[in-house]
Structure formats: structure tokens, C-alpha cells
GROMACS .gro file of C-alpha atoms in nm:
model
  256
    1MET     CA    1   1.457  -0.514  -1.313
    2LEU     CA    2   1.091  -0.628  -1.298
    3LEU     CA    3   1.037  -0.439  -0.970
    4PHE     CA    4   1.187  -0.123  -1.123
    5LYS     CA    5   0.953  -0.149  -1.424
    6ARG     CA    6   0.656  -0.194  -1.191
    7LYS     CA    7   0.751   0.118  -0.994
    8ARG     CA    8   0.784   0.321  -1.315
    9LEU     CA    9   0.449   0.194  -1.439
   10LEU     CA   10   0.286   0.275  -1.105
   11LEU     CA   11   0.429   0.628  -1.106
   12ALA     CA   12   0.311   0.690  -1.462
   13SER     CA   13  -0.038   0.556  -1.383
   14ALA     CA   14  -0.070   0.772  -1.072
   15CYS     CA   15   0.037   1.082  -1.267
   16CYS     CA   16  -0.220   1.011  -1.541
   17VAL     CA   17  -0.500   0.968  -1.286
   18ILE     CA   18  -0.412   1.292  -1.109
   19LEU     CA   19  -0.389   1.484  -1.438
   20LEU     CA   20  -0.729   1.355  -1.547
   21LEU     CA   21  -0.882   1.451  -1.215
   22LEU     CA   22  -0.733   1.798  -1.232
   23THR     CA   23  -0.857   1.861  -1.587
   24PRO     CA   24  -1.146   2.111  -1.581
   25THR     CA   25  -1.483   2.007  -1.720
   26HIS     CA   26  -1.596   2.140  -2.058
   27GLY     CA   27  -1.913   2.292  -1.915
   28GLU     CA   28  -1.728   2.554  -1.713
   29SER     CA   29  -1.590   2.868  -1.865
   30ASN     CA   30  -1.247   3.001  -1.780
   31SER     CA   31  -1.396   3.302  -1.605
   32GLU     CA   32  -1.608   3.079  -1.379
   33GLN     CA   33  -1.308   2.862  -1.294
   34SER     CA   34  -1.088   3.162  -1.216
   35TYR     CA   35  -1.367   3.311  -1.003
   36LYS     CA   36  -1.398   2.989  -0.800
   37MET     CA   37  -1.024   2.969  -0.751
   38ALA     CA   38  -1.008   3.331  -0.641
   39GLN     CA   39  -1.288   3.298  -0.385
   40PRO     CA   40  -1.209   3.159  -0.039
   41LEU     CA   41  -1.345   2.818   0.047
   42GLU     CA   42  -1.591   2.957   0.303
   43VAL     CA   43  -1.770   3.157   0.031
   44ILE     CA   44  -1.837   2.868  -0.208
   45SER     CA   45  -1.916   2.614   0.065
   46CYS     CA   46  -2.197   2.588   0.317
   47PRO     CA   47  -2.149   2.753   0.658
   48LEU     CA   48  -1.945   2.552   0.905
   49THR     CA   49  -2.147   2.442   1.206
   50PRO     CA   50  -2.035   2.236   1.507
   51LYS     CA   51  -2.223   1.936   1.367
   52LEU     CA   52  -2.061   1.974   1.025
   53SER     CA   53  -1.720   2.015   1.190
   54SER     CA   54  -1.767   1.686   1.375
   55GLN     CA   55  -1.874   1.517   1.053
   56LEU     CA   56  -1.565   1.648   0.874
   57LYS     CA   57  -1.342   1.509   1.149
   58LEU     CA   58  -1.519   1.171   1.138
   59HIS     CA   59  -1.489   1.161   0.759
   60ALA     CA   60  -1.117   1.239   0.783
   61PHE     CA   61  -1.062   0.971   1.047
   62LEU     CA   62  -1.248   0.702   0.851
   63LEU     CA   63  -1.056   0.769   0.530
   64TRP     CA   64  -0.721   0.795   0.704
   65PHE     CA   65  -0.774   0.473   0.897
   66SER     CA   66  -0.886   0.287   0.583
   67VAL     CA   67  -0.661   0.403   0.297
   68GLY     CA   68  -0.389   0.563   0.508
   69PHE     CA   69  -0.335   0.286   0.762
   70LEU     CA   70  -0.517  -0.046   0.713
   71MET     CA   71  -0.451  -0.081   0.340
   72PRO     CA   72  -0.075  -0.017   0.372
   73ILE     CA   73  -0.069  -0.259   0.666
   74GLY     CA   74  -0.233  -0.519   0.442
   75VAL     CA   75   0.039  -0.468   0.180
   76LEU     CA   76   0.310  -0.522   0.442
   77LEU     CA   77   0.137  -0.834   0.576
   78ILE     CA   78   0.114  -1.007   0.238
   79ARG     CA   79   0.479  -0.925   0.170
   80LEU     CA   80   0.575  -1.086   0.501
   81SER     CA   81   0.409  -1.410   0.391
   82SER     CA   82   0.669  -1.455   0.115
   83ASN     CA   83   0.935  -1.496   0.383
   84ALA     CA   84   0.732  -1.718   0.617
   85LYS     CA   85   0.891  -2.043   0.728
   86ASP     CA   86   0.588  -2.271   0.722
   87ALA     CA   87   0.249  -2.302   0.554
   88LYS     CA   88   0.063  -2.220   0.875
   89SER     CA   89   0.231  -1.880   0.901
   90VAL     CA   90   0.161  -1.808   0.533
   91LYS     CA   91  -0.207  -1.892   0.582
   92ARG     CA   92  -0.232  -1.678   0.897
   93LEU     CA   93  -0.070  -1.375   0.730
   94PHE     CA   94  -0.294  -1.418   0.426
   95TYR     CA   95  -0.610  -1.411   0.638
   96TRP     CA   96  -0.481  -1.108   0.829
   97HIS     CA   97  -0.425  -0.939   0.494
   98VAL     CA   98  -0.778  -1.020   0.376
   99GLY     CA   99  -0.933  -0.914   0.706
  100SER     CA  100  -0.753  -0.579   0.713
  101GLN     CA  101  -0.859  -0.503   0.356
  102ILE     CA  102  -1.224  -0.591   0.423
  103VAL     CA  103  -1.233  -0.361   0.726
  104ALA     CA  104  -1.062  -0.088   0.521
  105VAL     CA  105  -1.324  -0.116   0.243
  106VAL     CA  106  -1.609  -0.100   0.497
  107LEU     CA  107  -1.463   0.210   0.666
  108ALA     CA  108  -1.397   0.380   0.332
  109THR     CA  109  -1.756   0.309   0.230
  110ALA     CA  110  -1.881   0.461   0.555
  111GLY     CA  111  -1.670   0.770   0.485
  112ALA     CA  112  -1.814   0.792   0.134
  113VAL     CA  113  -2.174   0.765   0.261
  114LEU     CA  114  -2.101   1.032   0.521
  115SER     CA  115  -1.960   1.272   0.262
  116ILE     CA  116  -2.240   1.212   0.008
  117SER     CA  117  -2.519   1.258   0.262
  118ASN     CA  118  -2.381   1.558   0.449
  119PHE     CA  119  -2.134   1.751   0.233
  120GLU     CA  120  -2.159   1.947  -0.089
  121ASN     CA  121  -2.070   1.721  -0.380
  122ALA     CA  122  -2.016   1.957  -0.673
  123PHE     CA  123  -1.683   1.781  -0.744
  124ASN     CA  124  -1.529   2.114  -0.840
  125ASN     CA  125  -1.212   2.066  -0.633
  126THR     CA  126  -0.918   1.828  -0.636
  127HIS     CA  127  -1.002   1.650  -0.310
  128GLN     CA  128  -1.352   1.550  -0.423
  129ARG     CA  129  -1.240   1.440  -0.770
  130ILE     CA  130  -0.961   1.221  -0.638
  131GLY     CA  131  -1.195   1.086  -0.369
  132LEU     CA  132  -1.458   0.987  -0.625
  133ALA     CA  133  -1.204   0.795  -0.835
  134LEU     CA  134  -1.055   0.645  -0.521
  135TYR     CA  135  -1.388   0.500  -0.406
  136GLY     CA  136  -1.421   0.317  -0.738
  137PHE     CA  137  -1.072   0.168  -0.717
  138ILE     CA  138  -1.123   0.073  -0.352
  139TRP     CA  139  -1.423  -0.140  -0.449
  140LEU     CA  140  -1.252  -0.276  -0.759
  141GLN     CA  141  -0.952  -0.402  -0.563
  142PRO     CA  142  -1.131  -0.666  -0.347
  143LEU     CA  143  -1.322  -0.782  -0.655
  144VAL     CA  144  -0.993  -0.845  -0.833
  145GLY     CA  145  -0.861  -1.017  -0.521
  146PHE     CA  146  -1.154  -1.262  -0.507
  147LEU     CA  147  -1.111  -1.343  -0.878
  148ARG     CA  148  -0.765  -1.486  -0.820
  149PRO     CA  149  -0.688  -1.763  -1.074
  150ASN     CA  150  -0.535  -2.096  -0.978
  151ARG     CA  151  -0.160  -2.133  -0.964
  152GLY     CA  152  -0.168  -2.374  -1.256
  153SER     CA  153  -0.258  -2.103  -1.511
  154MET     CA  154   0.068  -1.909  -1.503
  155ARG     CA  155  -0.023  -1.655  -1.772
  156PHE     CA  156  -0.349  -1.546  -1.608
  157ARG     CA  157  -0.191  -1.569  -1.264
  158SER     CA  158   0.090  -1.329  -1.363
  159ALA     CA  159  -0.154  -1.081  -1.518
  160TRP     CA  160  -0.377  -1.103  -1.210
  161TYR     CA  161  -0.084  -1.051  -0.975
  162LEU     CA  162   0.038  -0.744  -1.163
  163THR     CA  163  -0.314  -0.594  -1.171
  164HIS     CA  164  -0.377  -0.666  -0.803
  165TRP     CA  165  -0.037  -0.528  -0.704
  166LEU     CA  166  -0.076  -0.209  -0.908
  167LEU     CA  167  -0.426  -0.145  -0.774
  168GLY     CA  168  -0.318  -0.204  -0.414
  169ILE     CA  169  -0.012   0.019  -0.426
  170GLY     CA  170  -0.197   0.280  -0.634
  171VAL     CA  171  -0.486   0.301  -0.387
  172CYS     CA  172  -0.242   0.341  -0.098
  173VAL     CA  173  -0.036   0.612  -0.272
  174VAL     CA  174  -0.330   0.811  -0.410
  175GLY     CA  175  -0.525   0.763  -0.087
  176VAL     CA  176  -0.247   0.901   0.131
  177ALA     CA  177  -0.203   1.192  -0.111
  178ASN     CA  178  -0.575   1.269  -0.086
  179VAL     CA  179  -0.555   1.259   0.294
  180TYR     CA  180  -0.290   1.532   0.272
  181ILE     CA  181  -0.515   1.732   0.038
  182GLY     CA  182  -0.806   1.679   0.277
  183LEU     CA  183  -0.605   1.814   0.569
  184LEU     CA  184  -0.521   2.123   0.365
  185THR     CA  185  -0.889   2.163   0.273
  186TYR     CA  186  -0.991   2.130   0.639
  187GLN     CA  187  -0.737   2.394   0.736
  188GLU     CA  188  -0.869   2.633   0.472
  189ARG     CA  189  -1.231   2.556   0.561
  190THR     CA  190  -1.206   2.595   0.938
  191GLY     CA  191  -0.911   2.829   0.971
  192ARG     CA  192  -0.757   2.585   1.221
  193SER     CA  193  -0.406   2.455   1.185
  194ALA     CA  194  -0.366   2.095   1.073
  195ARG     CA  195   0.011   2.098   1.100
  196MET     CA  196   0.028   1.847   1.385
  197TRP     CA  197  -0.185   1.594   1.197
  198THR     CA  198   0.020   1.652   0.882
  199VAL     CA  199   0.343   1.585   1.071
  200LEU     CA  200   0.200   1.269   1.232
  201LEU     CA  201   0.080   1.144   0.895
  202THR     CA  202   0.423   1.210   0.745
  203VAL     CA  203   0.593   1.014   1.024
  204GLU     CA  204   0.355   0.722   0.972
  205VAL     CA  205   0.402   0.721   0.593
  206ALA     CA  206   0.780   0.740   0.629
  207ALA     CA  207   0.781   0.448   0.875
  208MET     CA  208   0.567   0.230   0.649
  209ALA     CA  209   0.776   0.318   0.344
  210PHE     CA  210   1.090   0.225   0.536
  211VAL     CA  211   0.943  -0.112   0.637
  212TYR     CA  212   0.825  -0.174   0.280
  213LEU     CA  213   1.172  -0.109   0.136
  214PHE     CA  214   1.349  -0.287   0.421
  215GLN     CA  215   1.153  -0.608   0.358
  216ASP     CA  216   1.333  -0.664   0.028
  217ARG     CA  217   1.673  -0.612   0.186
  218TRP     CA  218   1.581  -0.834   0.480
  219ASN     CA  219   1.469  -1.112   0.247
  220TYR     CA  220   1.802  -1.085   0.068
  221VAL     CA  221   1.993  -1.110   0.398
  222VAL     CA  222   1.789  -1.414   0.505
  223ARG     CA  223   1.852  -1.589   0.173
  224GLN     CA  224   2.225  -1.521   0.199
  225GLU     CA  225   2.236  -1.662   0.554
  226GLU     CA  226   2.043  -1.972   0.447
  227ALA     CA  227   2.275  -2.025   0.150
  228ALA     CA  228   2.581  -1.987   0.375
  229ALA     CA  229   2.438  -2.232   0.631
  230LEU     CA  230   2.356  -2.481   0.355
  231GLY     CA  231   2.710  -2.450   0.218
  232ASP     CA  232   2.857  -2.516   0.563
  233GLU     CA  233   2.639  -2.824   0.608
  234GLN     CA  234   2.740  -2.960   0.269
  235SER     CA  235   3.110  -2.905   0.342
  236GLU     CA  236   3.076  -3.077   0.682
  237GLY     CA  237   2.891  -3.366   0.521
  238SER     CA  238   3.157  -3.417   0.259
  239SER     CA  239   3.426  -3.407   0.525
  240SER     CA  240   3.253  -3.679   0.728
  241MET     CA  241   3.209  -3.898   0.422
  242TYR     CA  242   3.574  -3.867   0.322
  243PRO     CA  243   3.779  -3.828   0.640
  244ALA     CA  244   4.132  -3.710   0.608
  245ASN     CA  245   4.392  -3.985   0.631
  246ASP     CA  246   4.642  -3.820   0.860
  247HIS     CA  247   4.794  -4.136   1.015
  248LYS     CA  248   5.108  -4.287   0.866
  249GLU     CA  249   5.088  -4.628   0.710
  250THR     CA  250   5.341  -4.887   0.833
  251VAL     CA  251   5.467  -5.134   0.583
  252VAL     CA  252   5.612  -5.459   0.719
  253VAL     CA  253   5.861  -5.624   0.488
  254VAL     CA  254   5.934  -5.990   0.556
  255VAL     CA  255   6.286  -6.095   0.446
  256PRO     CA  256   6.316  -6.468   0.378
   0.00000   0.00000   0.00000
């Protein structure tokens, strides 16, 4: 029930963020907005040069590898730690999680610097608006992670966990969605098909979503097997403590 509520809250939060980003600014008139929407992307953007094309591809790779790959991998790693058998495995998975998220933040920052220094930043399209909000949440997430309270304070720990979880999943979901939007923008900008990259991204997202959902079921299966094994051990132990008395007792009666 708690997981279902979290998923509903995450979906509602993502919808609110997207609606806010899609809302037009007050400084633009309706005629200007309709004119920009009617014009092709090549008209309202700077001319595409080979150098700019390479920069667009590098920007797309950096953002895909950070928010579309490393951050979801970090989510899967920290979920694996809950099913680890020993403290050493938990610690190793935790450090892998932290390392993957640090590399993801560095790559996303490099992608942001590349876009700010080389691209037009009018923020008059969906991809740029979502990207701007995403950069802020990407930097907020590690800050929340480093401010983790001790396990003794259960109230603050629960609030921290929910905030950290929502930010992590939200960044992954919105980030992948913006990668799709970026591929569409690249296709419109260059006139080249991005269908192959879209298909590959879809396959990757589907595989990670399957692993994410399968982890819960796998944890349930492991717990059931452990409970069954524990029940068998207890039944064997009770049998050894109280062995069955199958032999017949012989009573000798002495007649005087």
C-alpha cells in the first residue's frame, strides 16, 4: 500500500512539473507563441554547422549516459543492497551507488555547460525548460543524499528517505522523457532520422523497468524460500528432540 501511494505521488509530481514547464510565460503574446510554433526549428535557431552538430551529439550522449543510464543503474544498485546477505555486500553496493551518482552528476554538469556555452538558451521550447529544471534537481539530489540523518531519528529518517526516493525516481523518469524530447528535437533540427536511437533507448528503459519491478518479486520469492527452509529446520529439530517411540514395551510379570 505504501509503495502504491509513493507511485501515485511520483506520477502526480511529475505531471505538475511538466505542466509548469509547458505553461507559456506572461511576457509573450499569443500571436508570438503561435508564430514560433508555426515556424520550423531551422528558422528560429542558429544555422547548423558540422561543429554544432558534433556538439549536439556530445550533449545528447552526456545527458543520456548520466540521467538515462547511470542514475537508473544507481537506483537498481541501492535496491539490491536490501537483499544482500552480509554487511560487506551492503557496503560495496552502497559505494557503487554513490560512485555512479557522482559520475552522473559530473557528466550532467558537463552537458549543461556545453549547452549554455554553445547553444541558444531562450528557453522557449519544452526540451530546454525541462532541462533547466532537471539540472536543479540533479544537483539537489546528492545534497539530500549527503544530509542523511542517523538511523536513530526515525521520523527524520523516514522523511529523508521519502524525499530522496522521490527525487531519484523523478530525475530518472523526467530525464529519460527529456532524452526522448531531445531526440525529436535533433531530428527536427538536422532532418536526420533518430528512430534507431529512439528504439535503442526504449529497449534500455524497458529492460531497466523490468529489473526494477522484478526486484520486488524476487525479494518476495527469496523471503518465502527462507521461511520454508526455517520451517523445515524447526520441524527437524523438534523431531530430534522428541523421537518417536515406535518400539514395543515388554512388561515382565513375576508370579510368586
